[in-house]
XYZ file of C-alpha atoms in Angstrom:
465
model
C -0.026 0.030 0.009
C 1.313 3.394 -0.919
C 1.182 6.060 1.748
C 0.522 9.579 0.118
C 2.628 12.423 1.436
C 1.031 15.302 3.213
C 1.639 17.576 0.149
C -0.009 15.042 -2.166
C -3.135 14.579 -0.028
C -3.618 18.353 0.250
C -3.106 18.857 -3.380
C -5.639 16.120 -4.366
C -8.292 17.800 -2.047
C -7.484 21.263 -3.602
C -6.967 22.909 -0.170
C -4.167 25.266 0.627
C -1.021 23.231 1.244
C -0.071 23.709 4.855
C 3.408 22.388 4.101
C 4.121 25.150 1.462
C 7.702 26.287 1.936
C 6.691 29.938 1.187
C 5.634 30.623 4.716
C 4.862 34.401 4.187
C 2.608 33.681 1.191
C 0.986 30.725 3.006
C 0.206 32.731 6.144
C -1.285 35.619 4.133
C -3.452 33.155 1.966
C -4.824 31.726 5.183
C -5.159 34.910 7.119
C -6.805 37.250 4.661
C -10.011 35.161 4.207
C -10.303 34.880 8.017
C -9.876 38.681 8.463
C -12.596 39.215 5.758
C -14.809 36.710 7.489
C -14.543 38.254 10.824
C -15.246 41.669 9.293
C -18.380 40.397 7.613
C -19.589 38.925 10.899
C -19.276 42.360 12.571
C -20.850 44.033 9.594
C -23.901 41.696 9.849
C -24.450 42.922 13.457
C -24.214 46.622 12.245
C -26.785 45.857 9.520
C -29.193 44.353 11.981
C -28.712 47.290 14.245
C -29.473 49.744 11.402
C -32.807 48.101 10.342
C -33.886 47.434 13.932
C -33.072 51.095 14.855
C -35.709 52.251 12.377
C -38.290 50.626 14.704
C -37.571 53.073 17.407
C -35.733 53.338 20.755
C -37.375 50.368 22.401
C -36.439 47.993 19.610
C -32.755 48.999 19.457
C -32.646 48.851 23.320
C -34.170 45.316 23.303
C -31.751 44.105 20.648
C -28.823 45.695 22.545
C -29.890 44.063 25.728
C -29.500 40.597 24.225
C -25.814 41.313 23.315
C -24.322 40.026 26.595
C -26.341 36.751 26.225
C -25.211 36.387 22.666
C -21.596 36.977 23.671
C -21.746 34.330 26.268
C -23.406 31.764 23.914
C -20.872 32.579 21.194
C -18.017 31.951 23.754
C -19.279 28.306 24.046
C -18.947 27.834 20.184
C -15.520 29.574 20.153
C -14.297 27.317 22.928
C -15.379 24.104 21.180
C -14.079 25.519 17.927
C -10.630 26.511 19.178
C -10.061 23.166 20.934
C -11.174 21.291 17.747
C -8.989 23.405 15.426
C -5.949 22.842 17.568
C -6.578 19.109 17.718
C -7.099 18.889 13.966
C -4.067 20.933 12.822
C -1.675 18.997 15.101
C -2.900 15.637 13.990
C -2.862 16.664 10.227
C 0.770 17.772 10.690
C 1.522 14.305 12.161
C -0.134 12.760 9.147
C -2.961 11.234 11.266
C -6.005 12.201 9.064
C -8.258 9.638 10.569
C -7.653 10.975 14.130
C -8.207 14.549 12.838
C -11.554 13.489 11.312
C -12.608 11.641 14.433
C -11.849 14.810 16.500
C -13.963 16.920 14.112
C -16.887 14.472 14.001
C -16.844 14.118 17.791
C -16.718 17.864 18.318
C -19.816 18.336 16.178
C -21.704 15.437 17.812
C -21.119 17.099 21.266
C -21.898 20.673 20.031
C -25.491 19.737 18.987
C -26.712 18.504 22.395
C -24.842 21.295 24.174
C -26.684 23.895 21.900
C -30.069 22.177 22.570
C -29.525 21.981 26.364
C -28.447 25.674 26.608
C -31.466 26.640 24.402
C -33.969 24.928 26.694
C -32.326 26.289 29.869
C -32.326 29.887 28.593
C -35.884 29.718 27.233
C -37.092 28.549 30.600
C -35.361 31.373 32.403
C -35.476 34.194 29.795
C -37.630 36.620 31.674
C -35.563 36.253 34.850
C -32.366 36.852 32.872
C -33.594 40.060 31.354
C -34.977 41.339 34.651
C -31.491 40.799 36.068
C -29.949 42.694 33.102
C -32.370 45.601 33.816
C -35.058 45.362 31.189
C -37.980 47.783 31.816
C -41.591 46.700 31.591
C -41.881 48.585 28.162
C -38.769 46.845 26.804
C -39.518 43.425 28.208
C -42.120 42.128 25.639
C -39.869 43.256 22.746
C -36.670 41.806 24.147
C -38.465 38.442 24.935
C -39.832 38.296 21.379
C -36.476 38.939 19.852
C -34.385 36.673 22.102
C -36.855 33.733 22.082
C -36.819 33.694 18.265
C -33.126 34.011 18.115
C -32.549 31.126 20.613
C -34.357 28.663 18.350
C -31.487 29.031 15.902
C -28.694 28.867 18.572
C -27.792 25.201 17.962
C -27.349 26.003 14.265
C -25.163 28.986 15.192
C -23.084 26.816 17.512
C -22.628 24.175 14.830
C -21.680 26.862 12.171
C -18.996 28.261 14.468
C -17.438 24.829 15.022
C -17.678 24.063 11.248
C -15.864 27.253 10.546
C -12.916 26.275 12.792
C -12.802 22.846 11.242
C -12.465 24.014 7.634
C -9.915 26.775 8.714
C -7.832 24.108 10.568
C -7.444 22.139 7.348
C -6.355 25.264 5.506
C -9.676 25.984 3.832
C -10.174 29.538 5.087
C -11.713 30.690 1.768
C -14.660 28.309 2.083
C -15.295 29.667 5.556
C -15.172 33.185 4.268
C -17.610 32.537 1.361
C -20.041 30.808 3.668
C -20.001 33.738 6.139
C -20.444 36.159 3.140
C -23.396 34.076 1.758
C -25.139 34.190 5.280
C -24.462 38.006 5.506
C -25.923 38.817 2.134
C -29.062 36.709 2.824
C -29.535 38.288 6.297
C -29.106 41.801 4.774
C -31.744 41.018 2.092
C -34.202 39.291 4.511
C -33.885 41.884 7.317
C -35.962 44.608 5.638
C -38.303 42.115 4.012
C -39.158 40.391 7.310
C -39.046 43.553 9.455
C -41.041 45.984 7.315
C -42.723 44.186 4.375
C -44.045 41.327 6.492
C -44.450 43.663 9.525
C -42.739 41.166 11.881
C -40.672 43.914 13.732
C -37.721 42.682 15.898
C -38.924 39.148 15.485
C -38.259 39.612 11.739
C -34.675 40.468 12.365
C -34.248 37.258 14.537
C -35.900 35.153 11.767
C -33.590 36.695 9.179
C -30.654 35.596 11.310
C -32.110 32.097 11.690
C -32.614 31.727 7.953
C -29.034 32.805 7.239
C -27.809 30.259 9.808
C -29.817 27.572 8.054
C -28.208 28.585 4.698
C -24.696 28.416 6.260
C -25.156 25.007 7.813
C -26.453 23.768 4.466
C -23.291 24.804 2.816
C -21.187 23.114 5.429
C -23.282 19.852 5.100
C -22.779 19.973 1.344
C -19.010 20.481 1.867
C -18.535 17.609 4.172
C -21.020 15.176 2.392
C -19.176 15.666 -0.870
C -15.892 14.917 0.917
C -14.194 18.173 -0.410
C -11.938 18.573 2.563
C -9.002 16.600 4.139
C -11.017 16.272 7.307
C -14.110 14.116 6.916
C -17.191 14.298 9.065
C -19.022 10.971 9.355
C -21.259 9.379 11.939
C -18.988 6.321 12.046
C -16.095 8.544 13.194
C -17.903 9.853 16.267
C -16.158 8.618 19.347
C -16.754 9.579 22.854
C -13.287 8.394 24.037
C -12.391 10.368 27.109
C -8.846 11.020 26.170
C -9.984 12.686 22.832
C -12.581 14.770 24.395
C -10.176 15.884 27.114
C -7.625 17.111 24.534
C -10.321 19.230 22.837
C -11.782 20.566 25.998
C -8.555 21.429 27.650
C -7.748 23.915 24.847
C -11.382 24.971 24.331
C -12.253 25.675 27.968
C -9.764 28.588 28.318
C -11.175 30.123 25.092
C -14.722 29.974 26.377
C -13.633 31.439 29.698
C -12.019 34.308 27.835
C -15.159 35.108 26.007
C -17.221 34.993 29.271
C -14.676 37.265 31.056
C -14.730 39.647 28.063
C -18.586 39.879 28.415
C -18.296 40.542 32.167
C -15.561 43.143 31.657
C -17.692 45.003 29.081
C -20.669 45.146 31.525
C -18.389 46.415 34.294
C -16.890 49.023 31.983
C -20.286 50.458 30.979
C -21.525 50.124 34.628
C -18.619 52.189 35.911
C -19.200 54.850 33.220
C -22.906 55.302 34.082
C -22.479 57.623 37.087
C -20.592 60.053 34.895
C -23.441 60.680 32.587
C -24.781 59.885 29.148
C -22.011 61.714 27.272
C -19.297 59.690 29.037
C -21.169 56.524 28.299
C -21.217 57.559 24.592
C -17.548 58.388 24.593
C -16.743 55.006 26.102
C -18.904 53.335 23.443
C -16.916 55.104 20.723
C -13.645 54.112 22.268
C -14.774 50.438 22.623
C -16.045 50.392 19.040
C -12.669 51.659 17.666
C -10.825 49.069 19.768
C -13.070 46.343 18.350
C -12.434 47.593 14.866
C -8.728 47.369 15.381
C -8.913 43.967 17.053
C -10.790 42.275 14.175
C -8.034 42.108 11.672
C -5.467 41.071 14.166
C -7.672 38.393 15.603
C -8.605 37.198 12.121
C -4.946 37.104 11.067
C -3.904 34.999 14.039
C -6.998 32.706 13.705
C -6.413 32.131 10.091
C -2.660 31.519 10.227
C -2.956 29.370 13.393
C -3.194 26.248 11.373
C 0.442 26.775 10.075
C 1.801 26.530 13.558
C -0.444 23.608 14.679
C 0.489 21.670 11.533
C 4.208 22.295 11.886
C 4.005 21.361 15.604
C 2.286 18.063 14.855
C 4.837 17.313 12.103
C 7.648 17.995 14.598
C 9.144 20.530 12.136
C 10.444 22.845 14.849
C 12.630 25.023 12.473
C 9.441 25.811 10.514
C 7.465 26.425 13.646
C 10.024 28.950 14.814
C 10.241 30.661 11.492
C 6.358 30.855 11.105
C 5.976 32.039 14.683
C 8.421 34.954 14.041
C 6.633 35.919 10.865
C 3.174 35.844 12.582
C 4.562 37.877 15.482
C 6.074 40.569 13.227
C 2.932 40.855 11.081
C 0.547 41.079 14.062
C 2.622 43.573 15.894
C 2.948 45.667 12.654
C -0.963 45.712 12.314
C -1.538 46.652 15.970
C 1.235 49.289 16.042
C 0.002 50.901 12.920
C -3.624 51.006 14.125
C -2.577 52.340 17.599
C -0.604 55.126 15.920
C -3.375 55.959 13.534
C -6.089 56.241 16.277
C -3.793 58.300 18.596
C -2.817 60.637 15.735
C -6.195 61.067 14.151
C -8.505 60.619 17.236
C -10.632 63.719 16.567
C -11.589 63.111 12.901
C -12.282 59.469 13.789
C -14.549 60.397 16.655
C -16.385 62.908 14.629
C -17.542 60.048 12.416
C -19.563 58.696 15.360
C -20.786 61.864 17.062
C -21.565 65.453 16.115
C -21.883 66.585 19.857
C -18.944 68.835 20.903
C -19.046 67.590 24.563
C -19.058 63.858 23.506
C -16.271 64.528 20.960
C -13.982 66.137 23.530
C -14.482 63.272 25.986
C -14.332 60.632 23.277
C -11.065 62.021 21.808
C -9.354 61.620 25.272
C -10.974 58.198 25.694
C -9.693 56.920 22.302
C -6.170 58.245 22.939
C -5.857 56.641 26.461
C -7.512 53.325 25.185
C -5.094 52.979 22.313
C -1.812 54.083 23.978
C -0.808 50.426 24.513
C -2.911 48.813 21.734
C 0.283 47.871 19.929
C 0.806 45.266 22.585
C -2.520 43.546 21.450
C -0.682 42.034 18.541
C 1.604 40.234 20.966
C -1.238 39.059 23.138
C -3.141 37.643 20.200
C -0.234 35.906 18.719
C 0.901 34.360 22.093
C -2.582 32.985 22.712
C -2.892 31.549 19.180
C 0.552 29.975 19.388
C -0.144 28.314 22.811
C -3.433 26.960 21.439
C -1.651 25.607 18.388
C 0.906 23.811 20.585
C -1.937 22.287 22.730
C -0.640 23.945 25.863
C -3.963 24.441 27.599
C -2.797 25.887 30.904
C -0.536 28.533 29.418
C -3.075 29.538 26.846
C -5.261 30.970 29.537
C -2.558 32.990 31.188
C -2.737 36.181 29.019
C -6.526 36.573 28.908
C -6.723 35.763 32.559
C -4.173 38.374 33.294
C -5.931 41.013 31.186
C -9.472 40.558 32.763
C -8.931 39.154 36.226
C -5.500 40.408 37.418
C -5.534 43.884 35.761
C -8.867 45.191 34.233
C -11.517 44.091 36.804
C -9.575 45.283 39.856
C -8.641 48.554 38.075
C -12.131 49.326 36.866
C -13.591 48.667 40.308
C -10.957 50.778 42.122
C -9.474 53.531 39.883
C -12.752 55.391 39.162
C -13.237 55.712 42.957
C -9.830 57.283 43.208
C -9.483 59.402 40.058
C -13.040 59.623 38.654
C -13.557 59.333 34.926
C -9.755 59.566 34.232
C -9.401 56.568 36.507
C -11.904 54.646 34.439
C -10.045 55.369 31.325
C -6.728 54.394 33.039
C -8.189 50.887 33.867
C -8.338 49.970 30.163
C -4.762 51.282 29.586
C -3.570 49.367 32.644
C -5.157 46.108 31.492
C -3.556 46.398 28.027
C -0.084 47.274 29.386
C -0.206 44.563 32.094
C -1.501 41.856 29.703
C 1.030 42.881 27.042
C 3.928 42.500 29.535
C 2.764 39.100 30.745
C 2.298 37.948 26.967
C 5.826 39.238 26.170
C 7.272 37.251 29.045
C 5.483 34.109 27.929
C 6.460 34.694 24.347
C 10.288 34.835 25.227
C 9.849 31.649 27.329
C 8.300 29.813 24.453
C 10.881 30.989 21.952
C 13.738 30.037 24.234
C 12.197 26.576 24.691
C 11.884 26.132 20.869
C 15.561 27.174 20.434
C 16.581 24.702 23.121
C 14.582 22.001 21.367
C 16.277 22.752 18.168
C 19.718 22.458 19.686
C 18.730 19.276 21.495
C 16.217 17.490 19.253
C 16.005 14.363 21.249
C 14.691 16.427 24.292
C 11.743 17.956 22.386
C 8.458 16.809 23.783
C 5.694 17.338 21.243
C 2.198 17.365 22.835
C -0.331 15.747 20.622
C-alpha cells in the first residue's frame, strides 16, 4: 500500500497546502479570508442594528440588551471550535488524518446536544435573565420576542461556529469566508423584508438571522457530504473516548472562559461609566467600537494562520514552527502598532464619524487616545494566545486573557474610578492592556527560548499531541 505524502493529499483535495515552503505567502493566503470573514460577521451585526433602529428606541434597546447573552453563547462555540481546530491541525501535521476526522466528528456530535440544552435552559429562564439585566416593563415584551426567536437558531449557530474552525484548521479559510459572506448577504436582504414588508418587527430580524444560519449549515453539510476537505465528518467517526474529548476541552475551555470574562468586563466598564452621565457612556462606546475595529483584523490574522503553527508542531518540524511564529509575530505587531498610531494621531476626525456633539467629541477624543496608547501590545497578546493553542498548551493559553481581565482590568475598573473619577476609568483599560502585554511578552520569550533549546537538542523535544 502506498502512503501519500502530506503535500499529495492536500493537493488532491484542492486545499491550501499547509506544508508550502513559502511561509509568508501561505500565512497571508490563510489569514486574509479569516480577516474578511470576521469583518463580515461584525458588519452583519451593524446591518441588523441599522434596520432594527428604524423601529424606534425600544427596539434597538431590546436588541442591544441581548448582546451579553449572545456573547456568552458565542463563547461556548468559540471554545469548542478553538479546541477542535488545535486538535485537527496538530494531527494533520503528524499525518494522522483519521484521528483529525474523528476529532472533528466528535466535536460536532457534542456541540449539537450542548446547543439544545443551553437553548432549553435559557428559554425557561429568559424573563428572569432580562430582569437581572435591567429590562424595563416597556422593553421586556420586545426583548423576549427577539431573544426567544433567536434562541431557536442557537444550535445551528453553534454548529456553524465549530464548522468554521474545522475548515480553517485544514487550511480552507476561503470556504469559511464565502459561507459567512453568503449568510451575511442573505441576512441583509431578508432583514428589511421580514421587518417591514411582513411587519414582523424585531422578530423579523431574529428570523432573518435564523434563515441565514440555515443557509450556512446547508453549505457546510454539502461540503462535508461531498468529501471536499481533508477532514471528513461521518457518523462512524464519532467517538466519545475520554482522552480525545479531554484534549479538545483542555484547549477549548480557556477560550470559552476568555469570552465569558470579556462579556463581564464589558458590562463592568459600562456600569462604571454610568455615574458620569450619558456623554461619558457615549464616549466609552466610541472608544470600545474603535478598539473592536482594530482587534478584528489582528484576531482574524492569528486565527487564520494558526493552522500553520499547529500543522508544523504536529509534524515535529520545529525550525518551520519557529520561522512561522516569528513571521506571525512581526505581522500582528505591525498591524496593531499601525492601528494604535493611527487612532492616537487622528482621534478627533475618527470620533467625529460617530458623534456630532461637541461635549461627547471632547470626552471621546481623550478616551480613544488613552484606550489605544498600548494597543500595539494587542498584537503580541493575540499571537501568544494563538501560538499556545496551536501547541496544545492548555494551561499556558489561558494566562494572557486571565491576566488581562482578572488580574488587571476588573480590579482597576472597580478601584481607579473611585480614586480618580472618569480619568481613573480610562486608566483601567490602559492598565489592562499594558499589564496583559507585559505578561504576553514574558510568555513569548519563554516559548521562543524553549523552541531554540529543542532545536539544539532534538532528542529532548517533547511534542504534545
